[in-house]
């Protein structure tokens, strides 16, 4: 297989040609949500980014196995090794079982992702369903002398690991610098030998609900461990791509690499580490723990104080894809409104292309026009090969659209290009918009409002005694299962029973 795609690899800090370990198979792992709240705009970005990556790889002919987990245990407040579990804290406050919280927010996450047309992953493992795999991995790391038990908990020994490996290779951080910054910060962490060490297993306090038996204590796994254990289980010790938000690069992904190296895997787990940049609001990262987030539900309904209106799921998707995934993207009403216009423009182009008919029996092909359309068509997908640059692909769509609109109004004569070039243009436009960017038609008008419009014409026809039109409207609405009723009080309608 030809491999045209190059991706920026955080691990090497270069754009590299993407060649799968076992082409045509591609293993892709993306860190999923911690399900203790509704998904917000910041969550939409990684899942849309990697959805497009997966869609494009499938378009190129790869057989992708996409694994995206659900974190339902072990993620503590402030992403730390101490403190309360985020899910358990919420469950206690709401008097729910932790798994009720997990189910509720997993459902709402799926609903929101469905609205955004993010395809479900091939495997969606839960951390709590892989405790055995995590215990096995901890044992391997202990056996290799790179972790230690302390008061029923198990910690990863960063300084010992760093003697032979490079803790910091992904994030570019240096252990000495990290130590200098955290030296005074061992408070509440007396169990650790070094402040850089992180928990692989935590002994549960008496009040901790989510707990499992292990060789060391009744407790629960550390947050970083689940992704190492689950990616290995479903994609193998080495796989192609690990993705996630830039905020996960350190410590989460750095720890994942260390765990995989320190266990029997002895690998960085993924060949490519790909990170999407963050969505900011007034220049600051949008995050649940930062309290400055707008949930997707609020965006869809326009119910948040900073929103001037509601924004549809496809508007959000387009807004995110209009920026390259490695650039920051700042939330603004103006940006979303512009995205709405852009999205509608692209969908109108699709509608026009579907209607255009290539004229029969012509041979007036003009070499210059032919070349121009061919070039504009080729430019649609080319930017995706360059580190998945959806922003440039969308710009290329707009360039082609100018010609498509001109074809529609008759300024650009279709017979000046060959039928083959015309069909290729139509096919590629459709494939990019629908299959790869994952945009879909969104109903802009609801049936009820359209019915009111039709009934307005019905009323007018009656008043002017245009009975032919009255009958025609009646018959056509009947075809749609609607009966018009002439009441004393006015015109009403009902479903045909
Ligand atoms: Zn993860």
CSV table of C-alpha atoms and ligand atoms in Angstrom, one decimal:
chain,number,residue,atom,x,y,z
A,1,UNK,CA,0.0,0.0,0.0
A,2,UNK,CA,1.1,3.5,-0.8
A,3,UNK,CA,1.5,5.6,2.4
A,4,UNK,CA,0.9,9.2,1.6
A,5,UNK,CA,0.1,10.4,5.1
A,6,UNK,CA,2.5,12.1,7.4
A,7,UNK,CA,1.8,12.9,11.1
A,8,UNK,CA,3.5,15.0,13.7
A,9,UNK,CA,4.9,12.7,16.3
A,10,UNK,CA,5.3,14.3,19.7
A,11,UNK,CA,7.8,11.6,20.7
A,12,UNK,CA,10.3,12.7,17.9
A,13,UNK,CA,9.0,16.3,17.5
A,14,UNK,CA,9.0,15.8,13.7
A,15,UNK,CA,6.5,15.1,11.0
A,16,UNK,CA,7.0,11.5,10.0
A,17,UNK,CA,5.6,9.4,7.2
A,18,UNK,CA,3.0,7.2,8.7
A,19,UNK,CA,3.7,3.5,8.0
A,20,UNK,CA,1.7,1.1,10.1
A,21,UNK,CA,3.6,-1.7,11.9
A,22,UNK,CA,1.5,-4.3,10.1
A,23,UNK,CA,-0.1,-2.6,7.1
A,24,UNK,CA,-3.0,-2.5,6.3
A,25,UNK,CA,-3.9,-2.8,10.0
A,26,UNK,CA,-3.7,0.3,12.2
A,27,UNK,CA,-4.1,0.3,16.0
A,28,UNK,CA,-5.3,3.6,17.4
A,29,UNK,CA,-5.7,4.3,21.1
A,30,UNK,CA,-7.2,7.5,22.4
A,31,UNK,CA,-7.7,8.4,26.1
A,32,UNK,CA,-11.5,8.6,26.7
A,33,UNK,CA,-13.4,10.7,29.2
A,34,UNK,CA,-13.6,10.4,33.0
A,35,UNK,CA,-17.3,10.1,33.3
A,36,UNK,CA,-18.2,12.4,36.2
A,37,UNK,CA,-19.9,15.2,34.3
A,38,UNK,CA,-21.4,16.1,30.9
A,39,UNK,CA,-19.0,16.5,28.0
A,40,UNK,CA,-17.9,20.1,27.3
A,41,UNK,CA,-16.5,21.8,24.2
A,42,UNK,CA,-13.0,21.0,25.3
A,43,UNK,CA,-13.9,17.3,25.0
A,44,UNK,CA,-15.3,17.7,21.6
A,45,UNK,CA,-11.9,18.5,20.1
A,46,UNK,CA,-9.9,15.3,20.7
A,47,UNK,CA,-12.9,13.1,19.8
A,48,UNK,CA,-13.6,14.9,16.6
A,49,UNK,CA,-9.9,15.1,15.7
A,50,UNK,CA,-9.3,11.4,16.1
A,51,UNK,CA,-12.7,10.6,14.5
A,52,UNK,CA,-11.4,12.4,11.4
A,53,UNK,CA,-8.1,10.6,11.6
A,54,UNK,CA,-9.8,7.3,11.8
A,55,UNK,CA,-12.2,8.1,9.0
A,56,UNK,CA,-9.4,9.3,6.8
A,57,UNK,CA,-7.3,6.2,7.4
A,58,UNK,CA,-10.3,4.1,6.5
A,59,UNK,CA,-10.8,6.1,3.4
A,60,UNK,CA,-7.1,5.4,2.5
A,61,UNK,CA,-7.9,1.7,2.8
A,62,UNK,CA,-6.4,0.9,6.3
A,63,UNK,CA,-8.2,-1.4,8.6
A,64,UNK,CA,-8.3,0.6,11.8
A,65,UNK,CA,-9.0,-0.8,15.3
A,66,UNK,CA,-9.9,2.2,17.3
A,67,UNK,CA,-9.9,1.8,21.1
A,68,UNK,CA,-11.1,4.6,23.3
A,69,UNK,CA,-11.6,3.9,27.0
A,70,UNK,CA,-14.0,5.0,29.6
A,71,UNK,CA,-12.3,6.1,32.9
A,72,UNK,CA,-14.6,5.0,35.6
A,73,UNK,CA,-12.2,4.6,38.5
A,74,UNK,CA,-8.9,5.8,39.9
A,75,UNK,CA,-9.0,9.4,38.6
A,76,UNK,CA,-8.5,11.5,41.7
A,77,UNK,CA,-9.1,15.2,42.4
A,78,UNK,CA,-6.6,17.4,40.7
A,79,UNK,CA,-5.3,14.4,38.8
A,80,UNK,CA,-3.2,13.7,41.9
A,81,UNK,CA,-2.2,10.5,43.8
A,82,UNK,CA,-4.0,11.7,46.9
A,83,UNK,CA,-7.5,12.9,47.6
A,84,UNK,CA,-10.9,11.7,46.6
A,85,UNK,CA,-12.0,9.8,43.5
A,86,UNK,CA,-13.8,12.3,41.2
A,87,UNK,CA,-16.6,9.8,40.5
A,88,UNK,CA,-17.0,8.7,44.1
A,89,UNK,CA,-17.1,12.3,45.3
A,90,UNK,CA,-20.0,13.1,43.0
A,91,UNK,CA,-21.8,9.8,43.9
A,92,UNK,CA,-21.7,10.5,47.6
A,93,UNK,CA,-23.0,14.0,47.1
A,94,UNK,CA,-25.9,12.8,44.9
A,95,UNK,CA,-26.5,9.6,47.0
A,96,UNK,CA,-25.9,7.4,44.1
A,97,UNK,CA,-23.8,4.2,43.5
A,98,UNK,CA,-20.6,5.2,41.7
A,99,UNK,CA,-21.6,3.0,38.8
A,100,UNK,CA,-24.9,5.0,38.5
A,101,UNK,CA,-22.8,8.1,38.0
A,102,UNK,CA,-20.6,6.3,35.5
A,103,UNK,CA,-23.6,5.0,33.6
A,104,UNK,CA,-25.4,8.3,33.5
A,105,UNK,CA,-22.4,10.2,32.2
A,106,UNK,CA,-21.4,7.5,29.8
A,107,UNK,CA,-24.9,7.6,28.3
A,108,UNK,CA,-24.8,11.4,28.0
A,109,UNK,CA,-21.3,11.2,26.5
A,110,UNK,CA,-22.5,8.7,23.9
A,111,UNK,CA,-25.5,10.9,23.1
A,112,UNK,CA,-23.3,14.0,22.6
A,113,UNK,CA,-20.8,12.2,20.5
A,114,UNK,CA,-23.6,10.8,18.3
A,115,UNK,CA,-25.0,14.3,17.8
A,116,UNK,CA,-21.5,15.4,16.7
A,117,UNK,CA,-21.4,12.5,14.3
A,118,UNK,CA,-18.3,11.0,16.0
A,119,UNK,CA,-18.4,7.3,15.2
A,120,UNK,CA,-18.2,4.9,18.1
A,121,UNK,CA,-14.9,3.3,18.8
A,122,UNK,CA,-14.4,-0.4,17.9
A,123,UNK,CA,-13.6,-1.2,21.5
A,124,UNK,CA,-14.6,1.0,24.5
A,125,UNK,CA,-13.1,-0.7,27.5
A,126,UNK,CA,-13.8,0.5,31.1
A,127,UNK,CA,-11.0,0.8,33.6
A,128,UNK,CA,-13.1,-1.0,36.3
A,129,UNK,CA,-13.5,-4.0,33.9
A,130,UNK,CA,-9.7,-4.4,33.6
A,131,UNK,CA,-8.6,-4.6,37.2
A,132,UNK,CA,-6.9,-8.0,36.7
A,133,UNK,CA,-4.9,-6.8,33.7
A,134,UNK,CA,-3.8,-3.8,35.8
A,135,UNK,CA,-2.8,-5.9,38.7
A,136,UNK,CA,-0.8,-8.1,36.4
A,137,UNK,CA,1.1,-5.2,35.0
A,138,UNK,CA,1.9,-3.8,38.4
A,139,UNK,CA,3.3,-7.2,39.3
A,140,UNK,CA,5.5,-7.1,36.2
A,141,UNK,CA,6.9,-3.7,37.1
A,142,UNK,CA,7.5,-4.8,40.7
A,143,UNK,CA,9.3,-7.9,39.5
A,144,UNK,CA,11.5,-5.7,37.3
A,145,UNK,CA,12.5,-3.7,40.4
A,146,UNK,CA,10.9,-0.5,39.1
A,147,UNK,CA,8.1,-0.1,41.7
A,148,UNK,CA,7.9,-0.6,45.4
A,149,UNK,CA,5.2,-1.3,47.9
A,150,UNK,CA,4.5,1.2,50.7
A,151,UNK,CA,1.8,0.7,53.3
A,152,UNK,CA,-0.4,-1.3,51.0
A,153,UNK,CA,0.0,1.0,48.0
A,154,UNK,CA,2.4,0.5,45.1
A,155,UNK,CA,4.4,3.3,43.5
A,156,UNK,CA,6.4,3.6,40.4
A,157,UNK,CA,10.0,4.3,41.1
A,158,UNK,CA,10.8,7.2,38.7
A,159,UNK,CA,14.5,7.7,39.8
A,160,UNK,CA,15.2,4.0,39.4
A,161,UNK,CA,13.5,3.9,36.0
A,162,UNK,CA,15.3,7.0,34.9
A,163,UNK,CA,18.7,5.3,35.4
A,164,UNK,CA,18.2,3.2,32.3
A,165,UNK,CA,15.3,4.9,30.6
A,166,UNK,CA,14.4,8.5,29.9
A,167,UNK,CA,11.5,9.7,32.0
A,168,UNK,CA,10.5,12.9,30.2
A,169,UNK,CA,11.2,11.7,26.7
A,170,UNK,CA,7.7,12.5,25.5
A,171,UNK,CA,7.1,15.8,27.3
A,172,UNK,CA,10.7,17.0,27.1
A,173,UNK,CA,10.9,17.4,30.9
A,174,UNK,CA,14.0,16.7,32.8
A,175,UNK,CA,13.9,14.7,36.0
A,176,UNK,CA,16.3,17.1,37.8
A,177,UNK,CA,14.2,20.1,36.9
A,178,UNK,CA,11.0,18.3,38.0
A,179,UNK,CA,12.6,17.4,41.3
A,180,UNK,CA,13.8,21.0,41.9
A,181,UNK,CA,10.2,22.1,41.4
A,182,UNK,CA,8.6,19.6,43.6
A,183,UNK,CA,11.1,19.1,46.4
A,184,UNK,CA,9.1,20.9,49.1
A,185,UNK,CA,5.9,19.2,48.0
A,186,UNK,CA,6.0,15.9,49.7
A,187,UNK,CA,3.3,16.8,52.2
A,188,UNK,CA,0.7,14.1,52.5
A,189,UNK,CA,2.9,11.8,50.3
A,190,UNK,CA,5.1,10.3,52.9
A,191,UNK,CA,4.6,6.8,51.4
A,192,UNK,CA,6.6,7.9,48.3
A,193,UNK,CA,10.4,7.7,48.1
A,194,UNK,CA,10.5,10.5,45.5
A,195,UNK,CA,7.9,13.2,44.8
A,196,UNK,CA,8.1,12.2,41.2
A,197,UNK,CA,6.9,8.6,41.9
A,198,UNK,CA,3.3,8.0,41.0
A,199,UNK,CA,0.7,5.5,42.2
A,200,UNK,CA,0.2,2.2,40.4
A,201,UNK,CA,-2.1,0.9,43.2
A,202,UNK,CA,-3.7,2.8,46.1
A,203,UNK,CA,-4.8,1.2,49.3
A,204,UNK,CA,-8.4,2.3,49.9
A,205,UNK,CA,-9.3,4.3,53.0
A,206,UNK,CA,-12.2,2.8,55.0
A,207,UNK,CA,-14.6,5.3,53.4
A,208,UNK,CA,-13.5,4.5,49.9
A,209,UNK,CA,-16.3,2.7,48.1
A,210,UNK,CA,-14.7,1.6,44.9
A,211,UNK,CA,-12.2,-1.2,46.0
A,212,UNK,CA,-10.9,-4.5,44.8
A,213,UNK,CA,-8.6,-7.1,46.3
A,214,UNK,CA,-5.0,-7.3,45.2
A,215,UNK,CA,-1.8,-8.9,46.5
A,216,UNK,CA,-1.0,-5.6,48.3
A,217,UNK,CA,-4.3,-4.3,49.8
A,218,UNK,CA,-7.9,-3.8,49.1
A,219,UNK,CA,-7.7,-0.8,46.9
A,220,UNK,CA,-7.9,0.6,43.4
A,221,UNK,CA,-5.6,1.2,40.4
A,222,UNK,CA,-3.8,4.5,39.7
A,223,UNK,CA,-5.2,6.6,36.9
A,224,UNK,CA,-2.2,6.3,34.5
A,225,UNK,CA,-2.2,2.5,34.6
A,226,UNK,CA,-5.5,1.8,33.0
A,227,UNK,CA,-4.5,3.1,29.6
A,228,UNK,CA,-1.2,1.1,29.6
A,229,UNK,CA,-3.1,-2.1,30.5
A,230,UNK,CA,-6.0,-1.7,28.2
A,231,UNK,CA,-4.1,-0.5,25.1
A,232,UNK,CA,-1.7,-3.5,25.6
A,233,UNK,CA,-4.7,-5.9,25.9
A,234,UNK,CA,-6.4,-4.8,22.7
A,235,UNK,CA,-3.6,-3.5,20.5
A,236,UNK,CA,-0.6,-5.3,21.7
A,237,UNK,CA,2.7,-4.2,23.3
A,238,UNK,CA,3.5,-2.0,20.3
A,239,UNK,CA,0.9,-0.3,18.3
A,240,UNK,CA,0.6,2.5,15.8
A,241,UNK,CA,-0.9,5.6,17.3
A,242,UNK,CA,-1.7,6.9,20.8
A,243,UNK,CA,-3.8,10.1,20.8
A,244,UNK,CA,-5.1,12.5,23.3
A,245,UNK,CA,-5.3,16.2,24.3
A,246,UNK,CA,-2.1,18.1,24.9
A,247,UNK,CA,-3.0,18.4,28.5
A,248,UNK,CA,-2.6,14.7,28.9
A,249,UNK,CA,1.0,14.6,27.6
A,250,UNK,CA,2.4,15.1,31.1
A,251,UNK,CA,2.2,13.4,33.4
A,252,UNK,CA,-0.5,11.0,32.0
A,253,UNK,CA,1.2,9.9,28.8
A,254,UNK,CA,4.7,10.2,30.1
A,255,UNK,CA,3.7,7.7,32.9
A,256,UNK,CA,2.0,5.4,30.3
A,257,UNK,CA,5.3,5.2,28.4
A,258,UNK,CA,7.3,4.5,31.6
A,259,UNK,CA,4.8,1.8,32.7
A,260,UNK,CA,5.0,0.1,29.4
A,261,UNK,CA,8.8,0.2,29.3
A,262,UNK,CA,9.0,-1.0,32.9
A,263,UNK,CA,6.7,-4.0,32.5
A,264,UNK,CA,7.4,-6.9,30.2
A,265,UNK,CA,6.4,-4.8,27.3
A,266,UNK,CA,9.7,-2.9,27.1
A,267,UNK,CA,8.3,-0.5,24.5
A,268,UNK,CA,7.0,3.0,24.2
A,269,UNK,CA,3.7,1.2,23.5
A,270,UNK,CA,2.8,3.6,20.6
A,271,UNK,CA,5.0,4.4,17.7
A,272,UNK,CA,3.3,7.8,17.1
A,273,UNK,CA,2.1,10.0,20.0
A,274,UNK,CA,-0.4,12.5,18.6
A,275,UNK,CA,-1.7,15.4,20.6
A,276,UNK,CA,-4.4,17.9,19.8
A,277,UNK,CA,-4.1,21.4,21.1
A,278,UNK,CA,-6.7,22.8,23.5
A,279,UNK,CA,-9.8,24.9,23.2
A,280,UNK,CA,-9.4,28.1,25.1
A,281,UNK,CA,-11.9,30.6,26.4
A,282,UNK,CA,-10.5,34.1,26.9
A,283,UNK,CA,-7.1,32.6,26.3
A,284,UNK,CA,-7.4,30.0,29.1
A,285,UNK,CA,-7.8,26.3,28.8
A,286,UNK,CA,-11.4,25.2,29.0
A,287,UNK,CA,-11.7,22.5,31.6
A,288,UNK,CA,-14.1,20.9,34.1
A,289,UNK,CA,-11.6,21.3,36.9
A,290,UNK,CA,-11.1,24.9,36.0
A,291,UNK,CA,-14.8,25.7,36.1
A,292,UNK,CA,-14.8,27.7,32.8
A,293,UNK,CA,-16.4,25.2,30.6
A,294,UNK,CA,-19.5,25.2,28.4
A,295,UNK,CA,-21.1,21.7,28.0
A,296,UNK,CA,-22.1,20.5,24.6
A,297,UNK,CA,-25.8,20.3,25.8
A,298,UNK,CA,-25.6,24.0,26.7
A,299,UNK,CA,-24.1,24.8,23.3
A,300,UNK,CA,-26.8,22.8,21.4
A,301,UNK,CA,-29.6,24.7,23.4
A,302,UNK,CA,-27.9,28.1,23.8
A,303,UNK,CA,-28.3,27.9,27.6
A,304,UNK,CA,-25.1,29.4,29.0
A,305,UNK,CA,-24.5,33.0,29.9
A,306,UNK,CA,-21.7,33.5,27.4
A,307,UNK,CA,-23.7,32.1,24.5
A,308,UNK,CA,-25.6,34.6,22.2
A,309,UNK,CA,-27.6,31.7,20.7
A,310,UNK,CA,-27.7,28.0,20.3
A,311,UNK,CA,-25.2,26.3,18.1
A,312,UNK,CA,-26.0,23.0,16.3
A,313,UNK,CA,-23.7,20.0,16.5
A,314,UNK,CA,-22.5,20.4,12.9
A,315,UNK,CA,-21.7,24.0,13.6
A,316,UNK,CA,-19.5,22.8,16.5
A,317,UNK,CA,-17.9,20.1,14.4
A,318,UNK,CA,-17.1,22.6,11.6
A,319,UNK,CA,-15.8,25.2,14.0
A,320,UNK,CA,-13.3,22.6,15.3
A,321,UNK,CA,-12.3,21.3,11.9
A,322,UNK,CA,-11.7,24.8,10.6
A,323,UNK,CA,-8.6,24.9,12.7
A,324,UNK,CA,-5.6,22.6,12.4
A,325,UNK,CA,-5.7,20.2,15.3
A,326,UNK,CA,-2.3,21.3,16.6
A,327,UNK,CA,-3.3,25.0,16.8
A,328,UNK,CA,-5.1,26.5,19.8
A,329,UNK,CA,-8.7,27.4,19.1
A,330,UNK,CA,-10.3,30.1,21.1
A,331,UNK,CA,-14.1,30.0,21.8
A,332,UNK,CA,-16.1,33.0,20.6
A,333,UNK,CA,-19.7,33.6,19.4
A,334,UNK,CA,-18.3,35.2,16.3
A,335,UNK,CA,-16.2,32.2,15.5
A,336,UNK,CA,-19.1,29.9,15.9
A,337,UNK,CA,-21.4,32.1,13.8
A,338,UNK,CA,-18.8,32.2,11.0
A,339,UNK,CA,-18.5,28.4,11.3
A,340,UNK,CA,-22.3,28.1,10.9
A,341,UNK,CA,-22.1,30.1,7.6
A,342,UNK,CA,-19.2,28.0,6.4
A,343,UNK,CA,-21.0,24.8,7.2
A,344,UNK,CA,-24.1,25.9,5.3
A,345,UNK,CA,-22.1,27.0,2.3
A,346,UNK,CA,-20.4,23.6,2.1
A,347,UNK,CA,-23.8,21.8,2.4
A,348,UNK,CA,-25.3,24.0,-0.2
A,349,UNK,CA,-22.4,23.1,-2.5
A,350,UNK,CA,-23.2,19.4,-1.9
A,351,UNK,CA,-26.8,19.9,-2.8
A,352,UNK,CA,-25.9,21.8,-6.0
A,353,UNK,CA,-23.4,19.1,-7.0
A,354,UNK,CA,-26.1,16.4,-6.5
A,355,UNK,CA,-28.4,18.3,-8.9
A,356,UNK,CA,-25.9,19.2,-11.6
A,357,UNK,CA,-26.3,17.1,-14.7
A,358,UNK,CA,-23.5,16.6,-17.1
A,359,UNK,CA,-24.7,17.6,-20.6
A,360,UNK,CA,-25.0,14.7,-23.0
A,361,UNK,CA,-23.2,14.6,-26.3
A,362,UNK,CA,-20.7,17.4,-25.9
A,363,UNK,CA,-17.1,17.6,-26.9
A,364,UNK,CA,-16.2,21.3,-26.2
A,365,UNK,CA,-13.6,20.4,-23.5
A,366,UNK,CA,-11.3,23.3,-22.8
A,367,UNK,CA,-7.8,22.2,-21.7
A,368,UNK,CA,-7.5,25.2,-19.3
A,369,UNK,CA,-10.8,24.6,-17.6
A,370,UNK,CA,-10.2,20.9,-17.4
A,371,UNK,CA,-6.8,21.5,-15.8
A,372,UNK,CA,-8.2,24.0,-13.3
A,373,UNK,CA,-11.0,21.7,-12.0
A,374,UNK,CA,-8.6,18.8,-11.8
A,375,UNK,CA,-6.2,20.8,-9.8
A,376,UNK,CA,-8.9,22.2,-7.4
A,377,UNK,CA,-10.2,18.6,-6.9
A,378,UNK,CA,-6.7,17.3,-6.1
A,379,UNK,CA,-6.3,20.0,-3.5
A,380,UNK,CA,-9.2,18.7,-1.5
A,381,UNK,CA,-7.5,15.8,0.1
A,382,UNK,CA,-3.8,16.8,-0.3
A,383,UNK,CA,-3.7,18.8,3.0
A,384,UNK,CA,-5.0,15.8,5.0
A,385,UNK,CA,-1.8,14.0,4.1
A,386,UNK,CA,0.2,16.8,5.6
A,387,UNK,CA,-0.5,16.1,9.3
A,388,UNK,CA,-4.3,16.0,8.9
A,389,UNK,CA,-4.7,19.6,8.0
A,390,UNK,CA,-8.5,19.9,7.9
A,391,UNK,CA,-8.3,23.7,7.9
A,392,UNK,CA,-6.6,23.7,4.5
A,393,UNK,CA,-8.9,21.0,3.2
A,394,UNK,CA,-11.9,23.2,4.1
A,395,UNK,CA,-10.2,26.2,2.4
A,396,UNK,CA,-9.8,24.0,-0.7
A,397,UNK,CA,-13.5,23.1,-0.5
A,398,UNK,CA,-14.3,26.8,-0.6
A,399,UNK,CA,-12.1,27.3,-3.6
A,400,UNK,CA,-13.8,24.6,-5.5
A,401,UNK,CA,-17.2,25.9,-4.4
A,402,UNK,CA,-16.7,29.1,-6.3
A,403,UNK,CA,-16.5,27.1,-9.5
A,404,UNK,CA,-19.4,24.8,-8.4
A,405,UNK,CA,-21.6,27.9,-7.8
A,406,UNK,CA,-20.6,29.2,-11.2
A,407,UNK,CA,-21.5,25.9,-12.8
A,408,UNK,CA,-24.9,26.2,-11.1
A,409,UNK,CA,-25.6,29.7,-12.4
A,410,UNK,CA,-24.3,28.9,-15.9
A,411,UNK,CA,-21.2,31.1,-15.8
A,412,UNK,CA,-19.0,28.1,-16.0
A,413,UNK,CA,-20.1,25.8,-18.8
A,414,UNK,CA,-20.0,22.2,-17.7
A,415,UNK,CA,-19.2,21.0,-21.2
A,416,UNK,CA,-15.8,22.7,-21.0
A,417,UNK,CA,-14.6,19.9,-18.8
A,418,UNK,CA,-14.7,16.1,-19.4
A,419,UNK,CA,-17.4,14.0,-17.8
A,420,UNK,CA,-14.7,12.0,-16.1
A,421,UNK,CA,-13.3,15.2,-14.4
A,422,UNK,CA,-16.8,16.3,-13.5
A,423,UNK,CA,-17.6,12.9,-11.8
A,424,UNK,CA,-14.3,12.9,-10.0
A,425,UNK,CA,-14.9,16.4,-8.7
A,426,UNK,CA,-18.4,15.4,-7.4
A,427,UNK,CA,-17.2,12.1,-5.9
A,428,UNK,CA,-14.2,13.7,-4.1
A,429,UNK,CA,-16.3,16.6,-2.8
A,430,UNK,CA,-18.9,14.2,-1.4
A,431,UNK,CA,-16.2,11.9,0.1
A,432,UNK,CA,-14.4,14.7,1.8
A,433,UNK,CA,-17.5,16.3,3.3
A,434,UNK,CA,-19.5,13.3,4.3
A,435,UNK,CA,-17.1,10.4,4.8
A,436,UNK,CA,-13.9,12.0,6.1
A,437,UNK,CA,-14.9,15.4,7.7
A,438,UNK,CA,-18.0,13.6,8.9
A,439,UNK,CA,-20.4,16.5,8.2
A,440,UNK,CA,-24.0,15.6,7.7
A,441,UNK,CA,-27.2,17.4,6.7
A,442,UNK,CA,-28.9,19.1,9.6
A,443,UNK,CA,-32.5,20.0,9.3
A,444,UNK,CA,-32.7,23.7,9.5
A,445,UNK,CA,-36.5,23.9,9.5
A,446,UNK,CA,-38.9,21.8,11.5
A,447,UNK,CA,-41.9,20.1,9.9
A,448,UNK,CA,-44.4,22.0,12.1
A,449,UNK,CA,-43.2,25.4,10.9
A,450,UNK,CA,-43.2,24.3,7.3
A,451,UNK,CA,-46.8,23.1,7.7
A,452,UNK,CA,-47.8,26.5,9.0
A,453,UNK,CA,-46.4,28.0,5.8
A,454,UNK,CA,-48.4,25.6,3.6
A,455,UNK,CA,-51.6,26.3,5.6
A,456,UNK,CA,-51.0,30.0,5.0
A,457,UNK,CA,-51.1,29.4,1.2
A,458,UNK,CA,-54.2,27.2,1.7
A,459,UNK,CA,-56.0,30.0,3.5
A,460,UNK,CA,-55.0,32.5,0.8
A,461,UNK,CA,-56.3,30.1,-1.9
A,462,UNK,CA,-59.6,29.8,-0.1
A,463,UNK,CA,-60.0,33.5,0.3
A,464,UNK,CA,-59.4,34.1,-3.4
A,465,UNK,CA,-61.7,31.2,-4.2
A,466,UNK,CA,-59.0,29.4,-6.1
A,467,UNK,CA,-60.6,25.9,-5.5
A,468,UNK,CA,-58.2,24.1,-7.8
A,469,UNK,CA,-55.3,25.2,-5.6
A,470,UNK,CA,-57.3,24.4,-2.4
A,471,UNK,CA,-57.9,20.8,-3.7
A,472,UNK,CA,-54.2,20.4,-4.8
A,473,UNK,CA,-52.9,21.5,-1.4
A,474,UNK,CA,-55.4,19.2,0.4
A,475,UNK,CA,-54.4,16.3,-1.8
A,476,UNK,CA,-50.6,16.8,-1.3
A,477,UNK,CA,-50.9,17.2,2.4
A,478,UNK,CA,-53.0,14.0,2.5
A,479,UNK,CA,-50.1,12.3,0.8
A,480,UNK,CA,-48.0,13.3,3.8
A,481,UNK,CA,-50.6,11.9,6.3
A,482,UNK,CA,-52.0,15.3,7.1
A,483,UNK,CA,-55.7,16.3,6.9
A,484,UNK,CA,-56.7,19.9,6.6
A,485,UNK,CA,-59.8,20.9,8.7
A,486,UNK,CA,-61.9,23.9,7.9
A,487,UNK,CA,-63.3,24.9,11.3
A,488,UNK,CA,-65.5,27.8,12.2
A,489,UNK,CA,-62.6,29.2,14.2
A,490,UNK,CA,-60.2,28.9,11.3
A,491,UNK,CA,-58.0,26.4,9.6
A,492,UNK,CA,-56.7,23.4,11.6
A,493,UNK,CA,-55.1,20.2,10.8
A,494,UNK,CA,-54.8,16.6,12.2
A,495,UNK,CA,-52.9,13.4,11.5
A,496,UNK,CA,-54.9,11.2,9.2
A,497,UNK,CA,-56.3,8.4,11.3
B,1,LIG,ZN1,-5.2,7.6,29.1
